[in-house]
Tab-separated table of C-alpha atoms and ligand atoms in Angstrom:
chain	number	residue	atom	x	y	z
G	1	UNK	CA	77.422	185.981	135.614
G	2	UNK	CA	77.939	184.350	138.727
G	3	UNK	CA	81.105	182.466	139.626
G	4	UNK	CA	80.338	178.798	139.742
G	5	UNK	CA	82.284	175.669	138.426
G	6	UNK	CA	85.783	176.076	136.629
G	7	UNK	CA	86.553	179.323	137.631
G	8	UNK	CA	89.085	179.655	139.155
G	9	UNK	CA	90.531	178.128	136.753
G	10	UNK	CA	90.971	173.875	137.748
G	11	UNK	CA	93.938	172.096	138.158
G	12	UNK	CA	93.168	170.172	135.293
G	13	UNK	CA	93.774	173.160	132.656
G	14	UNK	CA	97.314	174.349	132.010
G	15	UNK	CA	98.455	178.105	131.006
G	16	UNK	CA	98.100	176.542	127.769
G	17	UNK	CA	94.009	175.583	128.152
G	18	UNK	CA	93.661	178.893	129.658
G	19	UNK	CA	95.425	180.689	126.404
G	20	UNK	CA	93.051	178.927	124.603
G	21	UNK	CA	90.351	179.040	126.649
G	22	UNK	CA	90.421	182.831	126.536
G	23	UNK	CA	90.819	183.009	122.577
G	24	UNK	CA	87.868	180.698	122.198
G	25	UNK	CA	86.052	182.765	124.250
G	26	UNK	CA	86.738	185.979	122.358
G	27	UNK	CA	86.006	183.720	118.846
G	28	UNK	CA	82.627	182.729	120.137
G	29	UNK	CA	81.786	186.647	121.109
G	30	UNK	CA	82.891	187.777	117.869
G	31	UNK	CA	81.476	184.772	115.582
G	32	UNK	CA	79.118	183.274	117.675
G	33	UNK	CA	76.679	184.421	120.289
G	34	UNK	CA	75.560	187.787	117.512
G	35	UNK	CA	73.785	185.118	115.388
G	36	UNK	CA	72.960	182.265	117.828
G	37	UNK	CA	69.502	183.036	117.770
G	38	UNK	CA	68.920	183.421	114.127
G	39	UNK	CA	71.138	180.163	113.476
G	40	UNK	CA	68.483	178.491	115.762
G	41	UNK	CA	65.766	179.577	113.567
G	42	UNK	CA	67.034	178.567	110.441
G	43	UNK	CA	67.877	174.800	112.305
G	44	UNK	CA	71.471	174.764	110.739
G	45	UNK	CA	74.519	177.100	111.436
G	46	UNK	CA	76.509	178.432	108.164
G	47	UNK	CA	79.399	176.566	106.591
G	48	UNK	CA	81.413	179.525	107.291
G	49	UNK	CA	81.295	178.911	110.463
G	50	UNK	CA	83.514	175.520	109.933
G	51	UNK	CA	85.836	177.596	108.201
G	52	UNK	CA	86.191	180.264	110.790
G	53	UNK	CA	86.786	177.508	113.573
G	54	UNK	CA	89.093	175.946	111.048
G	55	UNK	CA	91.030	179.617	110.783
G	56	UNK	CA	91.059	180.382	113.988
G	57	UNK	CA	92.604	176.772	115.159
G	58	UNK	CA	89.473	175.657	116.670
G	59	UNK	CA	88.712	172.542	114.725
G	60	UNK	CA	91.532	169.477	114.445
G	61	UNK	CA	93.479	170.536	117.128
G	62	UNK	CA	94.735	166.945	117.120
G	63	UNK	CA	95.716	166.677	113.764
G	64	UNK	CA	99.804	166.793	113.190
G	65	UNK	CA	101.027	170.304	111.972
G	66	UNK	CA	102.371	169.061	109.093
G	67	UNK	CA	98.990	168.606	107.940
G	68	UNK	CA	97.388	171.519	109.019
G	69	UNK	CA	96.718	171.235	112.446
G	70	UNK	CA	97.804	172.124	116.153
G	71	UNK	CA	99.330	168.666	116.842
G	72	UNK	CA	98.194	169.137	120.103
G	73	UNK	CA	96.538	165.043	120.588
G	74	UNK	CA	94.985	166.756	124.575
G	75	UNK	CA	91.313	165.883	124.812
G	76	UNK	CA	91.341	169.105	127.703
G	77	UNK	CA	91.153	171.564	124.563
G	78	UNK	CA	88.540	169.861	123.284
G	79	UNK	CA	86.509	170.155	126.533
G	80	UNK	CA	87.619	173.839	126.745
G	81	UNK	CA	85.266	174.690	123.960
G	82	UNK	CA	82.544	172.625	125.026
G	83	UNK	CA	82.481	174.500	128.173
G	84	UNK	CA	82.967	177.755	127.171
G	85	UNK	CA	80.078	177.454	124.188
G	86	UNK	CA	77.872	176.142	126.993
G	87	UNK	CA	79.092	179.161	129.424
G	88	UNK	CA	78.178	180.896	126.617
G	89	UNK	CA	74.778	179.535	126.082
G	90	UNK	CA	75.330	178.778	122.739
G	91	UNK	CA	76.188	174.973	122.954
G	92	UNK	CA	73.667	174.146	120.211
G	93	UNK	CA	75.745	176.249	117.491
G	94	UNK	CA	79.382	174.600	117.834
G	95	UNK	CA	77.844	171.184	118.570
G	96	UNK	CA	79.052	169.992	115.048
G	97	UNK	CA	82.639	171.413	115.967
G	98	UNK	CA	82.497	169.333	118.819
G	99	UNK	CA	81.240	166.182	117.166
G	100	UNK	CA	83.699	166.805	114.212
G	101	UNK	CA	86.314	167.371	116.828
G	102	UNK	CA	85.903	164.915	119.801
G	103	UNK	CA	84.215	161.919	117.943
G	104	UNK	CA	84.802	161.896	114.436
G	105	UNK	CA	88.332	163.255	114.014
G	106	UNK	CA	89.601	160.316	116.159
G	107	UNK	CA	88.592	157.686	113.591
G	108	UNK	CA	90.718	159.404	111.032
G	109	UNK	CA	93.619	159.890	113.541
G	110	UNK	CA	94.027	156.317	114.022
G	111	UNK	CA	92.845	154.054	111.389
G	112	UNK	CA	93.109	156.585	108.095
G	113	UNK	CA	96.368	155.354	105.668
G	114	UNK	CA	98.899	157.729	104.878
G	115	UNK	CA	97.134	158.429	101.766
G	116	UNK	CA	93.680	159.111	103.640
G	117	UNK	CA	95.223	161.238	105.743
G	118	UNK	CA	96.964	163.315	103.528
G	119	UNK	CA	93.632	163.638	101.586
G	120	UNK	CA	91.281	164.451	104.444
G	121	UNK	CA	93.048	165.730	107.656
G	122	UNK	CA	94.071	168.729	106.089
G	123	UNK	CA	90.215	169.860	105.223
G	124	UNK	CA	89.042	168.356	108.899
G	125	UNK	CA	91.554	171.076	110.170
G	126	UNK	CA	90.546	173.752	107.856
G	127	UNK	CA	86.942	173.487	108.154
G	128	UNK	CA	86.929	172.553	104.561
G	129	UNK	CA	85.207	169.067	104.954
G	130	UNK	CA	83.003	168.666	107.286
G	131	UNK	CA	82.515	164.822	109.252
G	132	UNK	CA	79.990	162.577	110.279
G	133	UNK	CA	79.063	159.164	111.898
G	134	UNK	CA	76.315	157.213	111.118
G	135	UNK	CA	75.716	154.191	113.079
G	136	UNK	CA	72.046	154.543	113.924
G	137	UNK	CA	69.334	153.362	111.385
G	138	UNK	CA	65.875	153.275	111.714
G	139	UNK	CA	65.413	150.234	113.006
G	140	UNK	CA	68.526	149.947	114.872
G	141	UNK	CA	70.195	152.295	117.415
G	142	UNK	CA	71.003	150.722	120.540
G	143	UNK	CA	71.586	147.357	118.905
G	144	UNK	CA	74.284	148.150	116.561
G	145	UNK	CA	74.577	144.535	115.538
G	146	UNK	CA	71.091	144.757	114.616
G	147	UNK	CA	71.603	147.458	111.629
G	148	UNK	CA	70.877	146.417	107.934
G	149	UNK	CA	73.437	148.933	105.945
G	150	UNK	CA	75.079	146.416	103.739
G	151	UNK	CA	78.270	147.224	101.517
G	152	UNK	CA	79.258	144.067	99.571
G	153	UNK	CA	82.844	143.840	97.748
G	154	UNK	CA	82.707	144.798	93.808
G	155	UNK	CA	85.986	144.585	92.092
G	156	UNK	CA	88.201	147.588	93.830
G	157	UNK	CA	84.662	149.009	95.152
G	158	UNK	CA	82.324	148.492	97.679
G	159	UNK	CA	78.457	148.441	96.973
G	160	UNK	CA	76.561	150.007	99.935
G	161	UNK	CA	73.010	149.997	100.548
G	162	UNK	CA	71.272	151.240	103.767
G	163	UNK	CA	69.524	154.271	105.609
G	164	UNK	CA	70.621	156.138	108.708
G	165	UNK	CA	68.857	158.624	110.451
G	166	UNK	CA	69.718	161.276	113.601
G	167	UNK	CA	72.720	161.984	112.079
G	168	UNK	CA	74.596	164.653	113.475
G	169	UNK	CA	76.197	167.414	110.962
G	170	UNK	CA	74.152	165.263	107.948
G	171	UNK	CA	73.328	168.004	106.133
G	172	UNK	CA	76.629	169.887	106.164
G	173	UNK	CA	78.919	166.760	106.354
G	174	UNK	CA	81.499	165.558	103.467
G	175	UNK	CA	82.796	162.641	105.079
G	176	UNK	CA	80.266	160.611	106.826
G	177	UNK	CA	82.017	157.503	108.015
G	178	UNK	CA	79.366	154.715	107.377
G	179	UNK	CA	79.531	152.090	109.696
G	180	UNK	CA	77.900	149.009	107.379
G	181	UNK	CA	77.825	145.479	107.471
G	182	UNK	CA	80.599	143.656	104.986
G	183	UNK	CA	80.008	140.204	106.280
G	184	UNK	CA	77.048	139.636	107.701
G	185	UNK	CA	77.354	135.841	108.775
G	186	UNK	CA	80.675	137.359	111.216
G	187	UNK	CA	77.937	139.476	114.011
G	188	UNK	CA	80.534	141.702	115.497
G	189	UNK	CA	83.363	140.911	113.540
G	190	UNK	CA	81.400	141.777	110.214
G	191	UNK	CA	80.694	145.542	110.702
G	192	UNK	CA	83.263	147.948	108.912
G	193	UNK	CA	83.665	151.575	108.363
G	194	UNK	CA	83.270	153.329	104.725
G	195	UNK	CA	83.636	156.757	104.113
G	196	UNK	CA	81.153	158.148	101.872
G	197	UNK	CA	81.922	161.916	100.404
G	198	UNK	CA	79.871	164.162	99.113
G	199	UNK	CA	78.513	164.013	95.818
G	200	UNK	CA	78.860	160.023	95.007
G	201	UNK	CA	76.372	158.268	93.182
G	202	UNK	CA	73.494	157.568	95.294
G	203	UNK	CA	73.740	158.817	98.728
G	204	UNK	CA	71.503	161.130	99.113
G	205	UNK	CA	70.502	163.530	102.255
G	206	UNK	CA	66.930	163.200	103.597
G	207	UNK	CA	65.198	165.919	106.597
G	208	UNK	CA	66.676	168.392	108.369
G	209	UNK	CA	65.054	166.525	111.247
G	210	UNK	CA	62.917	169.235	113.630
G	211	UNK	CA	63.976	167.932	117.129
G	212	UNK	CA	63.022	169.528	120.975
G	213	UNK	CA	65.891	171.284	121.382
G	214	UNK	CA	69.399	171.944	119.929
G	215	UNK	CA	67.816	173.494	117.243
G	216	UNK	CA	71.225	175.282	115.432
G	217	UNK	CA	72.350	171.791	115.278
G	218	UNK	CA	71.628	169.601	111.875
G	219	UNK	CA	70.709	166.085	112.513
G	220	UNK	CA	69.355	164.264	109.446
G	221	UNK	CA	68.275	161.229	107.351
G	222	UNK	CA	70.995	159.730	105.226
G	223	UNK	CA	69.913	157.314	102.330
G	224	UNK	CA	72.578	155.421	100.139
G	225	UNK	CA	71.081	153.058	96.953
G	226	UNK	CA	74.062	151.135	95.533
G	227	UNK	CA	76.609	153.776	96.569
G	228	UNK	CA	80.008	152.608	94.703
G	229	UNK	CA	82.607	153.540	98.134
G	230	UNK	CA	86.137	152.794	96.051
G	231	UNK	CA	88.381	150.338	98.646
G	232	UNK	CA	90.357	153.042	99.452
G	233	UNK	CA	87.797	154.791	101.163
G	234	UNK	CA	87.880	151.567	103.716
G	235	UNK	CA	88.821	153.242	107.378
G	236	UNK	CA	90.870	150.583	108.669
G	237	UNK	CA	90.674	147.003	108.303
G	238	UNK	CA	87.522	145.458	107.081
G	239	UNK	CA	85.665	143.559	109.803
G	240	UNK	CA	87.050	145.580	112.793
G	241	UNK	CA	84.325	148.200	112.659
G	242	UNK	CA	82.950	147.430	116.079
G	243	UNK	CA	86.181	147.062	117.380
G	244	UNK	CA	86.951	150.670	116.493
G	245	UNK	CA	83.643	151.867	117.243
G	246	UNK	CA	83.949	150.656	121.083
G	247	UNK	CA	87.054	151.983	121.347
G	248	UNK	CA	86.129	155.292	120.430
G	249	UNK	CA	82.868	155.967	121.854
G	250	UNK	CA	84.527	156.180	125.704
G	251	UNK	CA	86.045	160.097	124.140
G	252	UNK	CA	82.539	160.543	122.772
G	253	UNK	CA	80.729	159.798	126.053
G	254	UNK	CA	83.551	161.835	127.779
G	255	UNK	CA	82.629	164.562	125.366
G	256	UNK	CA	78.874	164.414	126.853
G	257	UNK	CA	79.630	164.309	130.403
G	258	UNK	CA	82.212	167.387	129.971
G	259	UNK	CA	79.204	169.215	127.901
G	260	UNK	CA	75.950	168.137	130.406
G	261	UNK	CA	78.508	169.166	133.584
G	262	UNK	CA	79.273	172.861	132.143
G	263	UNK	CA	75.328	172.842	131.267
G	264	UNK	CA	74.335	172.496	135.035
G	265	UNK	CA	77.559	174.600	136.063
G	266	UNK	CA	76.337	177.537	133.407
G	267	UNK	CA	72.583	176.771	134.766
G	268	UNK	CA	73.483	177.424	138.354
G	269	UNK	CA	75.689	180.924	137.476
G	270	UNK	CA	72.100	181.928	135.649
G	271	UNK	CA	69.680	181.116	138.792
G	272	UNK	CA	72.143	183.036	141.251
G	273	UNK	CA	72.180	186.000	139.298
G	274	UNK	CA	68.431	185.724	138.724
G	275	UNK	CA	67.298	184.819	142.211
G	276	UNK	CA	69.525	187.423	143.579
G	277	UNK	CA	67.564	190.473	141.057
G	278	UNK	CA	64.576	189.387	140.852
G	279	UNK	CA	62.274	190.530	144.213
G	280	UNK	CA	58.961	188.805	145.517
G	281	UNK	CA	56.903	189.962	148.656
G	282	UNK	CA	59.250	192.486	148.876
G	283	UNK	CA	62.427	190.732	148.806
G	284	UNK	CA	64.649	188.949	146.317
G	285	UNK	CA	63.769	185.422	145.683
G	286	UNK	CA	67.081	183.960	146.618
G	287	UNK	CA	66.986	185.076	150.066
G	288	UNK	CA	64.067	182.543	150.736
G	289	UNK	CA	65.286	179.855	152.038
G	290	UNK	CA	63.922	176.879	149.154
G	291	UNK	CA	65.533	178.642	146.785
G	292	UNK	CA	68.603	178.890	148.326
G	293	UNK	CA	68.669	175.059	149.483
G	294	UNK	CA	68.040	174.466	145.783
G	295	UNK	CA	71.176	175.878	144.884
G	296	UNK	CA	73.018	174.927	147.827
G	297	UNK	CA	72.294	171.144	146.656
G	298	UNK	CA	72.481	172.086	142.964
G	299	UNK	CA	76.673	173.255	143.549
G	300	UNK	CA	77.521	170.486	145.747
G	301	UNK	CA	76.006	167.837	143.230
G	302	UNK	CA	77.800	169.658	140.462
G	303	UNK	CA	81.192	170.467	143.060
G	304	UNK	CA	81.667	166.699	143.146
G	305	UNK	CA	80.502	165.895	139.690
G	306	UNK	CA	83.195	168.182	138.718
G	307	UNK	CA	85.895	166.134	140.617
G	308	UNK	CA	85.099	162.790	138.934
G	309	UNK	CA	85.145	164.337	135.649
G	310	UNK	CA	88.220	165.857	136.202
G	311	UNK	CA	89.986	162.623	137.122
G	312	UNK	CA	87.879	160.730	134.250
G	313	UNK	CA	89.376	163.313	131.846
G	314	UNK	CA	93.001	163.141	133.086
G	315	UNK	CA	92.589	159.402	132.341
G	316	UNK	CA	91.390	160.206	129.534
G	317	UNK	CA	94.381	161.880	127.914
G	318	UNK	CA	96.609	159.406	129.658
G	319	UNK	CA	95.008	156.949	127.692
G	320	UNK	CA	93.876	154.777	130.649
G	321	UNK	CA	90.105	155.841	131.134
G	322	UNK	CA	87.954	152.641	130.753
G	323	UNK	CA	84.780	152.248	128.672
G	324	UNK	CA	83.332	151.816	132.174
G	325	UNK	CA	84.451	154.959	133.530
G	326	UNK	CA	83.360	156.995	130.634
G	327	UNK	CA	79.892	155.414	130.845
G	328	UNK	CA	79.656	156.382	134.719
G	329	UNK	CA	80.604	159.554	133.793
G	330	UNK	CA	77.985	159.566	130.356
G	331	UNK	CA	75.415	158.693	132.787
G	332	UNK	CA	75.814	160.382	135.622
G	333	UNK	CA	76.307	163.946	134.049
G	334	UNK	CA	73.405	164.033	131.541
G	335	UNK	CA	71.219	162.662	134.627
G	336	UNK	CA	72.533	165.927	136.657
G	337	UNK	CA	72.306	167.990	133.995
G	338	UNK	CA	68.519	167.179	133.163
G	339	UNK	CA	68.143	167.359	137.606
G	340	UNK	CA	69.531	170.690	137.747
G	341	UNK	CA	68.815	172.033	134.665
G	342	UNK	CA	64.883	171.465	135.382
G	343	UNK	CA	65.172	172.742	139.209
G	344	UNK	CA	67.292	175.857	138.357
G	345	UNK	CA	64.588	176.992	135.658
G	346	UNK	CA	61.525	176.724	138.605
G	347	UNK	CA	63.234	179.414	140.078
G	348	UNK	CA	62.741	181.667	137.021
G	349	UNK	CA	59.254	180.918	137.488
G	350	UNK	CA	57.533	181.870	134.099
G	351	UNK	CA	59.994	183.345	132.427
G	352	UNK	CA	61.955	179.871	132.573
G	353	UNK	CA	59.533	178.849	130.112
G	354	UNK	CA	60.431	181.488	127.623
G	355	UNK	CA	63.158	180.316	124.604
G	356	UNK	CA	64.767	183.861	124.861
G	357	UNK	CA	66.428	182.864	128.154
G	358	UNK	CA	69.081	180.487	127.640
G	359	UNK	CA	67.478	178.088	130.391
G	360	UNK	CA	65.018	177.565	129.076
G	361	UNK	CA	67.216	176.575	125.464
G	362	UNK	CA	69.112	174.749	128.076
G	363	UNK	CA	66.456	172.814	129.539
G	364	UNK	CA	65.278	171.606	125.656
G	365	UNK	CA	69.067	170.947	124.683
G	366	UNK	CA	69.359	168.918	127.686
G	367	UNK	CA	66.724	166.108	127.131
G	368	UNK	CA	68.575	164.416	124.055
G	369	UNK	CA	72.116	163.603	126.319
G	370	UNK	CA	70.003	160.887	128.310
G	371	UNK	CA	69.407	159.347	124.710
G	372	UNK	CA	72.601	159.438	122.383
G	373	UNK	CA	76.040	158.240	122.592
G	374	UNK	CA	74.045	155.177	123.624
G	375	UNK	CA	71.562	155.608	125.897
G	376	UNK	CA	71.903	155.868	129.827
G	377	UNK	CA	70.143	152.105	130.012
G	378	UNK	CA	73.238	151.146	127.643
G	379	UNK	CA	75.626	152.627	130.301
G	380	UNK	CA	74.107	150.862	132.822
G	381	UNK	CA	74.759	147.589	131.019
G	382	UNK	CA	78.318	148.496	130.243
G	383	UNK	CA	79.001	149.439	133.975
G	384	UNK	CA	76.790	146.193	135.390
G	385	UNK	CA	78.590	144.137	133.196
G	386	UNK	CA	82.357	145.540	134.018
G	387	UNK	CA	80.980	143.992	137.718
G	388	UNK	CA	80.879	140.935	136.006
G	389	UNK	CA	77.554	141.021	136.395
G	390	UNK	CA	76.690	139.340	132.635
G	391	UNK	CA	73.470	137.462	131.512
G	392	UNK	CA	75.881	134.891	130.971
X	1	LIG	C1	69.839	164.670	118.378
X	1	LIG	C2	70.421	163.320	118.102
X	1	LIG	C3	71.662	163.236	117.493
X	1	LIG	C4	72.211	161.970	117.198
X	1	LIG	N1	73.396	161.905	116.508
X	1	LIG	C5	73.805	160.690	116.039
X	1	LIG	C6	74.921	160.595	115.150
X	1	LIG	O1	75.574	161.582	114.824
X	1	LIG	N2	75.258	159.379	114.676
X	1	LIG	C7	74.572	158.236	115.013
X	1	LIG	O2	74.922	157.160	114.544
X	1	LIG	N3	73.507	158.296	115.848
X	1	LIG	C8	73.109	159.485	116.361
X	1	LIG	N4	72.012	159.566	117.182
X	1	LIG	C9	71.312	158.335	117.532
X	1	LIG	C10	71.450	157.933	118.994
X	1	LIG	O3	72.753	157.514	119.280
X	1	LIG	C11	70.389	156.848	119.250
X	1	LIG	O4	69.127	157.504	119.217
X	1	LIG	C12	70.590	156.132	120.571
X	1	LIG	O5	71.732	155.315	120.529
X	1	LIG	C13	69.379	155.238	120.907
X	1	LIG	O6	69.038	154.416	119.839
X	1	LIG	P1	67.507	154.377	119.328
X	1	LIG	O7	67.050	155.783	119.140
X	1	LIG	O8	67.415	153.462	118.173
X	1	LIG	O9	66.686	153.790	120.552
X	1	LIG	P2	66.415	152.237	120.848
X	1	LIG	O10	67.619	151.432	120.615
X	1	LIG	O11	65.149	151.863	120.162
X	1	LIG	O12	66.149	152.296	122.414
X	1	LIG	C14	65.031	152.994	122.957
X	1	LIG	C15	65.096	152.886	124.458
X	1	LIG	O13	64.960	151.505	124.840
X	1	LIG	C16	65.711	151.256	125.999
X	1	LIG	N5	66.676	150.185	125.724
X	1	LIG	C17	67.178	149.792	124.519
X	1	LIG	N6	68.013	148.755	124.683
X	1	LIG	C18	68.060	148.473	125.996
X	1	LIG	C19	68.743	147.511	126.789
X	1	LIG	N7	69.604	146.640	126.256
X	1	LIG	N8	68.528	147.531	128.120
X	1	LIG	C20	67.689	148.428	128.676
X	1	LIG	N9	67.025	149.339	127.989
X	1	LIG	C21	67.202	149.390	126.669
X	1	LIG	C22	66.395	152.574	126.370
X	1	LIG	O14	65.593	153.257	127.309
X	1	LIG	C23	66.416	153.340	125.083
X	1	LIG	O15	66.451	154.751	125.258
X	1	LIG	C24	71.495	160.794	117.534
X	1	LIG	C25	70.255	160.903	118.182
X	1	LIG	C26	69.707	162.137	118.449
X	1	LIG	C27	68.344	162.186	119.079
């Protein structure tokens, strides 16, 4: 493949990141890219494969060793595996790594007891349980306030009844931190997080939902219909759901601007190599000169995409990146990664429109990072608003 984005290597990435970087991509040869296609298919990857990720120190990096993990709290690994699975072309199939990784773990990390995180770290690490977040109901997505999931105190228990739907790894998931309403007279202030496991009384999963693209991926319904949570399954303090949930969703925007960047970087290495084999009126197509101004605008928009990422993510793990930041950087990379993504696959001409080339998987993965981790409108707001530019 061509030679286009992080290599050689970035000054972000340490000898450490490229260890890793290098035993990832052996683990995703090996595991991975064999059954991609057939995982695609089926519209769900194996369990195994949380297990494997979890034995081969892929999943929970973050989590202390003492309970079972790397202890290594650097967001850069993290965005080592979402750039080599996209390198790879196989983003779709170690999306719910990622999501268990880079936005669930976190909640856990910080607001989990000593008890809860004796109980569940050590399976997030393993591969043993598998996480999810549901925020997003049917009628409510980009409003969180808006959602109806109610859980109402009942001795040492909480009663919860609600729906949620698009959730990511909600067929697979143990853990699915619910965020629900506990007092609904409080607006923000009344939202908290509950984690429902597996196999309690009345949550129950709903579709496999069939979406455009990212088709190894799970994303489902979730119903719950007076499902008793125990207190101790509270994440946190009560009321300070929306608190946490802001805090946390500048890593998970972070997490798709690092995965739409390496999506237009891998798209690029794929035209080059394309346009440079593949001949038309006696020539190869990349020695006309549209195709090569394609690509000549393509790299520089993703050259200094690449820069602002870089700094966002060295924020990042200094712990000074602002929710502002991370929604320019939401924004702006799924935007470039939907621009590139669509003028890299013209250039294959037909056979861009054929799944078995991974642009054209690419280009149907691609649509959906617009549209979650709150939509690109919702960035705008957050940035517009950081200008002090408020409707009041
Ligand atoms: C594949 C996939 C996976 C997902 N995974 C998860 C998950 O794991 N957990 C989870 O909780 N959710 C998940 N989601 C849900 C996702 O985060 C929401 O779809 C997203 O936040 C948008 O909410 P909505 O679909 O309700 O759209 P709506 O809120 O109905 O918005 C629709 C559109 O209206 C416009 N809009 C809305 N509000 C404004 C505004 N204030 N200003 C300007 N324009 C506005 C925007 O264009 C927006 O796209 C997932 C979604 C998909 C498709």
């Amino acid at each position: 493949m061509a030679v286009i984005g992080i290599e050689p290597p970035s000054p972000l990435y340490e000898h450490e990141h490229a260890l890793f970087r290098e035993s990832f991509r052996a683990f995703l040869t090996q595991e991975v890219v064999p059954h991609a296609a057939a995982w695609e298919r089926d519209g769900i990857v194996p369990r195994e494969l949380f297990l494997k990720a979890g034995e081969h120190g892929f999943l929970g990096m973050a989590v202390p060793e003492e309970l079972g993990g790397a202890g290594a709290a650097d967001f850069r690994f993290n965005a080592v595996i979402s750039e080599e699975a996209t390198y790879a072309g196989v983003a779709s199939a170690t999306m719910g790594l990622t999501l268990q990784n880079d936005v669930c773990l976190p909640y856990f990390l910080e607001h989990a007891d000593d008890e809860q995180r004796r109980r569940w770290l050590p399976g997030i690490a393993s591969g043993e349980l598998v996480t999810a977040i549901a925020m997003t109901e049917p009628g409510a997505g980009s409003d969180l306030q808006g959602m109806q999931a109610r859980a109402v105190h009942d001795g040492d228990s909480y009663i919860l009844n609600g729906s949620k739907t698009f959730i990511t790894n909600g067929i697979h998931a143990d853990l699915v931190i619910v965020v629900a309403k506990t007092n609904p007279a409080a607006g923000a202030r009344g939202l908290s997080l509950l984690v429902v496991e597996r196999g309690m009384d009345g949550f129950q999963r709903g579709r496999n939902l069939e979406k455009i693209g990212q088709h190894a991926q799970d994303t489902a319904e979730l119903f719950f219909n007076d499902v008793r949570v125990p207190a101790a399954n509270l994440l946190g303090q009560e009321g300070m759901g929306f608190v946490y949930l802001v805090s946390h969703l500048a890593q998970e925007r972070m997490s798709i601007a690092v995965g739409g960047l390496a999506a237009a970087e891998a798209a690029i290495a794929w035209t080059v190599d394309h346009v440079r084999a593949r001949n038309a009126f006696g020539r190869p197509i990349g020695s006309f000169q549209h195709p090569r101004f394609v690509l000549a605008e393509c790299r520089t928009e993703v050259a200094v995409t690449r820069a602002f990422v870089e700094q966002c993510l060295r924020r990042l793990v200094a712990g000074t990146l602002s929710g502002e930041e991370a929604a320019m950087a939401k924004w702006w990379c799924s935007e470039l990664q939907g621009r590139v993504i669509d003028r890299c696959l013209q250039l294959f001409g037909g056979y861009g429109y054929m799944l078995e080339y991974p642009i054209a998987r690419a280009y149907a993965d691609a649509r959906v990072t617009r549209i979650y981790g709150g939509a690109n409108e919702i960035m705008k707001e957050i940035i517009g608003r950081s200008m002090g530019l408020g409707d009041r």
